Structure formats: structure tokens, C-alpha cells
């Protein structure tokens, strides 16, 4: 009897050791942007996983900011690694749109209860929709402004406010050119709100002189290249700045327990 129980104990210990040796766990948690009101995206890297990495990603326990997860909400393969995405309740996510979500909103004491109520309500209801552009239509070249083409798009989820003001605040990117807002807005016959954009386009020229056309082309090609390089450099700067900001925020929030516990569910069940 004693022998049998020691054999069982030994087998259990072996199993535990084997479990610990291969236990998948999470490392390198990264705080991402807000997904919607009240929810922030975090990502983490799964390590020590066996052949069924993607399956383990969905089953491996994590604790982020005191919130328990029995696995990631989303999993994807990144090279040989596996990245899990978690949807974490976060009341500093108070804004509607992705662009606005990155702006830090100071939360005062009075706001907290209000926000908690709103979060409690909106979690069950469908996400709040921000105004956004439908398909962009390429129109004709501008007669008065050489090198520019007119593009239009319908504004969707306009909301109940002043449609013209809403439209004139909605940014767009057309052909890699960024616009803070349309040049102007109008309503069409069906009552849809239409934004009108003037987009730089070197196929738009009315030059009879061939020499001038060639020179113009040389100029615009180089100008566009330079502009694109500058744009990319700026985007990189902004990204780095956001990363630094995120890192600082994580440090500041240390007392809120952003520590990542990496415990395998199975190992925990055994222990
Ligand atoms: C929309 O607002 C702008 C700026 O206030 C104004 O110039 C424009 O005439 C308005 N357009 C319409 C269609 O009301």
C-alpha cells in the first residue's frame, strides 16, 4: 500500500515537473491603444509552448492589471513566436474613435462613477460608432488648380449633431495623402453627407507645351518622393513618441498591479 502510494506520488511529481518544464507562459506585455470605450488592447508573447502553440495561446492563464484571462482573446503567429491579444477593461479609454482614443484623458473622481456607468451600459450594447468615410470616388481634375483632382466620399454614422461641422472634423487619407478634413461638405439629393477633397495628382495637367509638361513631371515626381519620405519620417517620430509615452505610463501605473502573472492553468490545477 505504502509502495503503491509512493509510486503514485512519484508519477504525480514527474507529471508536475514535466508540466512546469513545458508550461506555456506569457512574457513582455505591451499596453496598446484603446479599442473602444472602456477597453484597451494589450499584447503579450507566449513562450515555452509545444507543438500546439495557437491552441495554448487561447488556454494559457494570464493576469493583466488584476484582470484574469483563461487565454488570449486573439492569437496570431509572428515568425516562430505567438502573440496573444487581450481586451482589458480600462476606464482611461473614454473616447469613441481610434484616433481620439490615443489622446490621454485625465479622469477626475466625479468622472469615474459616470464613466463606470457608461462602460457598464455600453459593454452589453453594440460599440458606439464614430463618423467615418465610405468608399472614396475619384472625380475629375480641378480646372482652376493644376495638379489636383477632386475626390468625394459619403460620411457614414454622421450622428445627430450638425452634419456640416461633423463632416468638417473628419480626417481622411486618400492616395497616401493625409487630410485633417475635407475641403468642403454638402448634402446630395438623397440627403447623404458628402465630403469633397482636393488631392494632389500629377496626371492632372493642362499644359500644351510638351517641354513644360516634362519639366513639371520631373518636378512633381521628385516633390512627391520628398514629401512621402518626410511623411514617413514624421510617422516614425510620432510612433516612437507614443511608444515612449506608453512605457512611461506603464511605469507610473505599477501600483495598479500591471504585473503579468504567468501561471499555466494545468500546473495550477495540479499544484
Ligand atoms: C459648413 O460650414 C462652413 C464653415 O463654417 C461654411 O463655410 C459652409 O458654408 C457650411 N456649408 C454648408 C453646406 O452649410
Coordinates of C-alpha atoms and ligand atoms in Angstrom, one line a residue:
X1 CA 0.0 0.0 0.0
X2 CA 2.7 2.4 1.0
X3 CA 4.6 1.3 -2.1
X4 CA 1.7 2.0 -4.3
X5 CA 1.0 5.5 -2.9
X6 CA 4.7 6.4 -3.3
X7 CA 4.6 5.2 -6.9
X8 CA 1.5 7.4 -7.5
X9 CA 3.2 10.3 -5.7
X10 CA 6.3 9.9 -7.8
X11 CA 4.2 9.8 -11.0
X12 CA 2.4 12.9 -10.0
X13 CA 5.7 14.7 -9.2
X14 CA 7.1 13.7 -12.5
X15 CA 4.0 14.9 -14.3
X16 CA 4.3 18.2 -12.4
X17 CA 7.9 18.6 -13.3
X18 CA 7.1 17.8 -17.0
X19 CA 4.3 20.3 -16.9
X20 CA 6.5 23.0 -15.4
X21 CA 9.3 22.4 -17.9
X22 CA 7.0 22.8 -20.9
X23 CA 4.4 25.1 -19.3
X24 CA 3.5 27.8 -21.8
X25 CA 3.6 31.3 -20.2
X26 CA 3.3 34.9 -21.2
X27 CA 6.1 37.5 -21.3
X28 CA 6.7 41.0 -22.5
X29 CA 3.3 42.5 -22.0
X30 CA 2.7 45.6 -24.1
X31 CA 0.0 48.2 -23.4
X32 CA -1.7 49.1 -26.7
X33 CA -4.3 51.6 -27.7
X34 CA -7.9 51.8 -26.7
X35 CA -10.2 49.5 -28.7
X36 CA -13.5 51.2 -27.7
X37 CA -14.9 53.0 -24.8
X38 CA -13.7 51.2 -21.6
X39 CA -11.5 48.6 -23.3
X40 CA -7.7 48.7 -24.0
X41 CA -5.7 46.3 -26.1
X42 CA -2.7 44.6 -24.5
X43 CA -0.4 42.1 -26.3
X44 CA 2.0 39.6 -24.9
X45 CA 4.3 36.9 -26.2
X46 CA 3.7 33.3 -25.5
X47 CA 6.9 31.3 -24.6
X48 CA 7.7 27.7 -23.9
X49 CA 4.9 26.3 -25.9
X50 CA 4.9 22.9 -27.6
X51 CA 3.6 22.0 -31.0
X52 CA 0.0 23.3 -30.3
X53 CA 1.1 26.9 -29.7
X54 CA -2.0 28.6 -31.1
X55 CA -4.3 26.3 -29.0
X56 CA -2.2 27.0 -25.9
X57 CA -2.4 30.7 -26.6
X58 CA -6.2 30.5 -26.1
X59 CA -5.9 28.4 -22.9
X60 CA -2.9 29.9 -21.1
X61 CA -3.9 31.8 -18.0
X62 CA -2.8 35.5 -17.6
X63 CA -3.4 38.3 -15.2
X64 CA -3.3 41.8 -16.5
X65 CA -3.9 44.7 -14.2
X66 CA -5.7 42.3 -11.8
X67 CA -7.9 41.1 -14.6
X68 CA -7.8 37.3 -15.1
X69 CA -7.9 35.7 -18.5
X70 CA -8.1 32.0 -19.2
X71 CA -6.4 32.7 -22.5
X72 CA -5.9 35.4 -25.1
X73 CA -8.8 36.9 -26.9
X74 CA -6.9 36.8 -30.2
X75 CA -3.8 34.8 -31.2
X76 CA -1.5 35.1 -34.1
X77 CA 1.7 33.6 -35.3
X78 CA 4.6 36.0 -35.6
X79 CA 7.6 34.2 -37.1
X80 CA 8.3 31.4 -34.7
X81 CA 6.6 33.2 -31.8
X82 CA 2.9 33.6 -30.9
X83 CA 1.4 36.9 -29.9
X84 CA -1.8 37.0 -27.8
X85 CA -4.1 40.0 -27.7
X86 CA -6.2 40.7 -24.6
X87 CA -9.1 43.0 -24.2
X88 CA -8.6 44.7 -20.9
X89 CA -11.2 46.8 -19.1
X90 CA -9.7 50.3 -18.8
X91 CA -11.6 53.3 -17.8
X92 CA -9.0 55.7 -19.1
X93 CA -10.4 54.6 -22.6
X94 CA -13.2 57.2 -22.6
X95 CA -13.2 58.3 -26.3
X96 CA -15.0 56.9 -29.3
X97 CA -12.6 56.9 -32.2
X98 CA -9.3 55.2 -32.6
X99 CA -7.5 58.5 -33.4
X100 CA -9.0 60.2 -30.3
X101 CA -8.5 57.1 -28.2
X102 CA -4.8 57.7 -28.0
X103 CA -5.3 61.1 -26.5
X104 CA -4.9 60.9 -22.8
X105 CA -8.0 62.0 -20.9
X106 CA -7.4 62.9 -17.3
X107 CA -10.0 61.1 -15.2
X108 CA -11.3 63.0 -12.2
X109 CA -13.0 61.5 -9.1
X110 CA -16.5 62.6 -10.2
X111 CA -15.9 61.3 -13.7
X112 CA -15.1 57.8 -12.6
X113 CA -18.6 56.8 -11.5
X114 CA -20.1 58.4 -14.6
X115 CA -17.6 56.5 -16.8
X116 CA -18.2 53.3 -14.9
X117 CA -21.9 53.6 -15.5
X118 CA -21.4 54.3 -19.2
X119 CA -19.0 51.4 -19.5
X120 CA -21.4 49.1 -17.8
X121 CA -24.1 50.1 -20.3
X122 CA -22.0 50.1 -23.4
X123 CA -20.4 46.8 -22.7
X124 CA -23.7 45.0 -23.4
X125 CA -24.8 47.2 -26.2
X126 CA -23.1 47.3 -29.6
X127 CA -20.0 49.5 -29.8
X128 CA -20.5 53.2 -30.4
X129 CA -19.9 54.1 -34.0
X130 CA -17.8 57.1 -34.9
X131 CA -18.4 59.1 -38.1
X132 CA -16.2 57.6 -40.9
X133 CA -15.9 57.8 -44.7
X134 CA -17.4 55.3 -47.1
X135 CA -15.8 54.5 -50.4
X136 CA -13.7 57.3 -52.0
X137 CA -14.7 58.2 -55.5
X138 CA -12.1 59.6 -57.9
X139 CA -13.7 62.6 -59.8
X140 CA -12.2 64.9 -62.4
X141 CA -9.2 67.2 -62.4
X142 CA -9.7 70.7 -61.0
X143 CA -9.9 73.2 -63.7
X144 CA -8.7 76.1 -61.6
X145 CA -6.0 74.3 -59.7
X146 CA -3.5 72.5 -61.9
X147 CA -2.2 69.2 -60.5
X148 CA -5.2 68.5 -58.2
X149 CA -8.0 66.0 -58.6
X150 CA -11.4 66.1 -56.9
X151 CA -12.3 63.1 -54.7
X152 CA -15.6 62.6 -52.9
X153 CA -16.8 60.2 -50.2
X154 CA -20.0 59.7 -48.2
X155 CA -19.8 60.3 -44.5
X156 CA -21.3 57.3 -42.6
X157 CA -22.6 57.3 -39.0
X158 CA -22.9 61.0 -39.0
X159 CA -24.7 61.2 -35.7
X160 CA -27.4 63.6 -34.8
X161 CA -25.3 66.8 -34.4
X162 CA -24.6 69.4 -37.0
X163 CA -23.7 67.4 -40.1
X164 CA -21.6 70.1 -41.7
X165 CA -19.5 70.6 -38.5
X166 CA -19.1 66.8 -38.1
X167 CA -18.0 66.4 -41.7
X168 CA -15.5 69.2 -41.4
X169 CA -13.8 67.5 -38.5
X170 CA -13.5 64.0 -40.0
X171 CA -9.9 63.2 -41.3
X172 CA -9.1 61.1 -44.3
X173 CA -6.2 59.5 -46.2
X174 CA -6.5 59.4 -50.0
X175 CA -3.7 58.1 -52.1
X176 CA -1.3 58.3 -49.2
X177 CA -2.1 62.0 -48.7
X178 CA -3.5 62.8 -45.3
X179 CA -6.3 65.3 -44.9
X180 CA -7.3 66.7 -41.5
X181 CA -10.8 67.3 -43.0
X182 CA -12.5 67.7 -46.4
X183 CA -12.2 71.0 -48.4
X184 CA -16.0 71.3 -48.0
X185 CA -19.1 69.3 -47.3
X186 CA -22.5 69.1 -48.9
X187 CA -25.7 67.1 -48.9
X188 CA -26.6 65.2 -52.1
X189 CA -30.2 64.7 -53.4
X190 CA -30.6 61.6 -51.2
X191 CA -29.7 63.6 -48.1
X192 CA -26.3 61.8 -47.7
X193 CA -23.4 63.9 -46.4
X194 CA -20.6 64.2 -49.0
X195 CA -17.1 65.3 -48.2
X196 CA -15.1 66.8 -51.1
X197 CA -11.3 66.5 -51.1
X198 CA -8.7 68.1 -53.4
X199 CA -5.9 65.5 -53.9
X200 CA -2.5 66.2 -55.5
X201 CA -2.4 64.3 -58.7
X202 CA 0.3 64.7 -61.4
X203 CA -1.9 63.2 -64.0
X204 CA -4.0 66.4 -63.8
X205 CA -2.4 69.0 -66.0
X206 CA -3.5 71.0 -68.9
X207 CA -0.2 72.0 -70.5
X208 CA 0.0 72.3 -74.2
X209 CA 3.8 72.9 -74.2
X210 CA 5.5 69.5 -74.1
X211 CA 8.7 70.8 -72.6
X212 CA 6.8 72.3 -69.8
X213 CA 4.9 69.1 -69.2
X214 CA 8.2 67.2 -69.0
X215 CA 9.7 69.6 -66.5
X216 CA 6.5 69.6 -64.5
X217 CA 6.6 65.8 -64.3
X218 CA 10.3 65.8 -63.2
X219 CA 9.4 68.4 -60.6
X220 CA 6.3 66.6 -59.3
X221 CA 8.0 63.2 -59.2
X222 CA 10.8 64.5 -57.0
X223 CA 8.5 66.6 -55.0
X224 CA 6.2 63.7 -54.3
X225 CA 9.1 61.5 -53.3
X226 CA 10.5 64.0 -50.9
X227 CA 7.0 64.6 -49.5
X228 CA 6.5 60.9 -49.0
X229 CA 9.9 60.5 -47.3
X230 CA 9.1 63.3 -45.0
X231 CA 5.7 61.9 -44.2
X232 CA 7.2 58.5 -43.3
X233 CA 9.9 60.1 -41.2
X234 CA 7.2 62.1 -39.3
X235 CA 5.0 59.0 -38.8
X236 CA 8.1 57.2 -37.4
X237 CA 8.7 60.0 -34.9
X238 CA 5.1 60.0 -33.8
X239 CA 5.2 56.3 -33.3
X240 CA 8.4 56.4 -31.2
X241 CA 6.9 59.2 -29.1
X242 CA 3.8 57.1 -28.5
X243 CA 5.9 54.1 -27.5
X244 CA 7.9 56.2 -25.0
X245 CA 4.7 57.5 -23.6
X246 CA 3.3 54.0 -23.2
X247 CA 6.4 52.8 -21.4
X248 CA 6.2 55.8 -19.1
X249 CA 2.5 55.2 -18.4
X250 CA 3.2 51.5 -17.5
X251 CA 5.9 52.6 -15.0
X252 CA 3.6 55.1 -13.4
X253 CA 0.8 52.5 -13.1
X254 CA 3.0 50.0 -11.3
X255 CA 0.9 50.2 -8.1
X256 CA -2.2 49.3 -10.1
X257 CA -0.6 45.8 -10.5
X258 CA 0.1 45.7 -14.1
X259 CA 2.3 42.7 -13.3
X260 CA 1.8 39.8 -15.5
X261 CA 1.4 36.5 -13.8
X262 CA 2.3 33.6 -15.9
X263 CA 0.8 30.5 -14.5
X264 CA -0.2 27.5 -16.5
X265 CA -3.8 26.5 -15.8
X266 CA -2.9 22.9 -15.7
X267 CA 0.1 23.3 -13.5
X268 CA -2.1 25.4 -11.2
X269 CA -4.8 22.7 -11.1
X270 CA -2.2 20.1 -10.2
X271 CA -0.5 22.2 -7.5
Ligands
LIG1 C1 -20.3 74.4 -43.5 O1 -19.5 75.2 -42.6 C2 -18.5 76.0 -43.2 C3 -17.7 76.6 -42.1 O2 -18.5 77.1 -41.0 C4 -19.2 77.1 -44.1 O3 -18.3 77.9 -44.7 C5 -20.0 76.3 -45.1 O4 -20.8 77.3 -45.9 C6 -21.0 75.3 -44.5 N1 -21.6 74.6 -45.5 C7 -22.9 74.3 -45.5 C8 -23.4 73.5 -46.7 O5 -23.7 74.6 -44.7

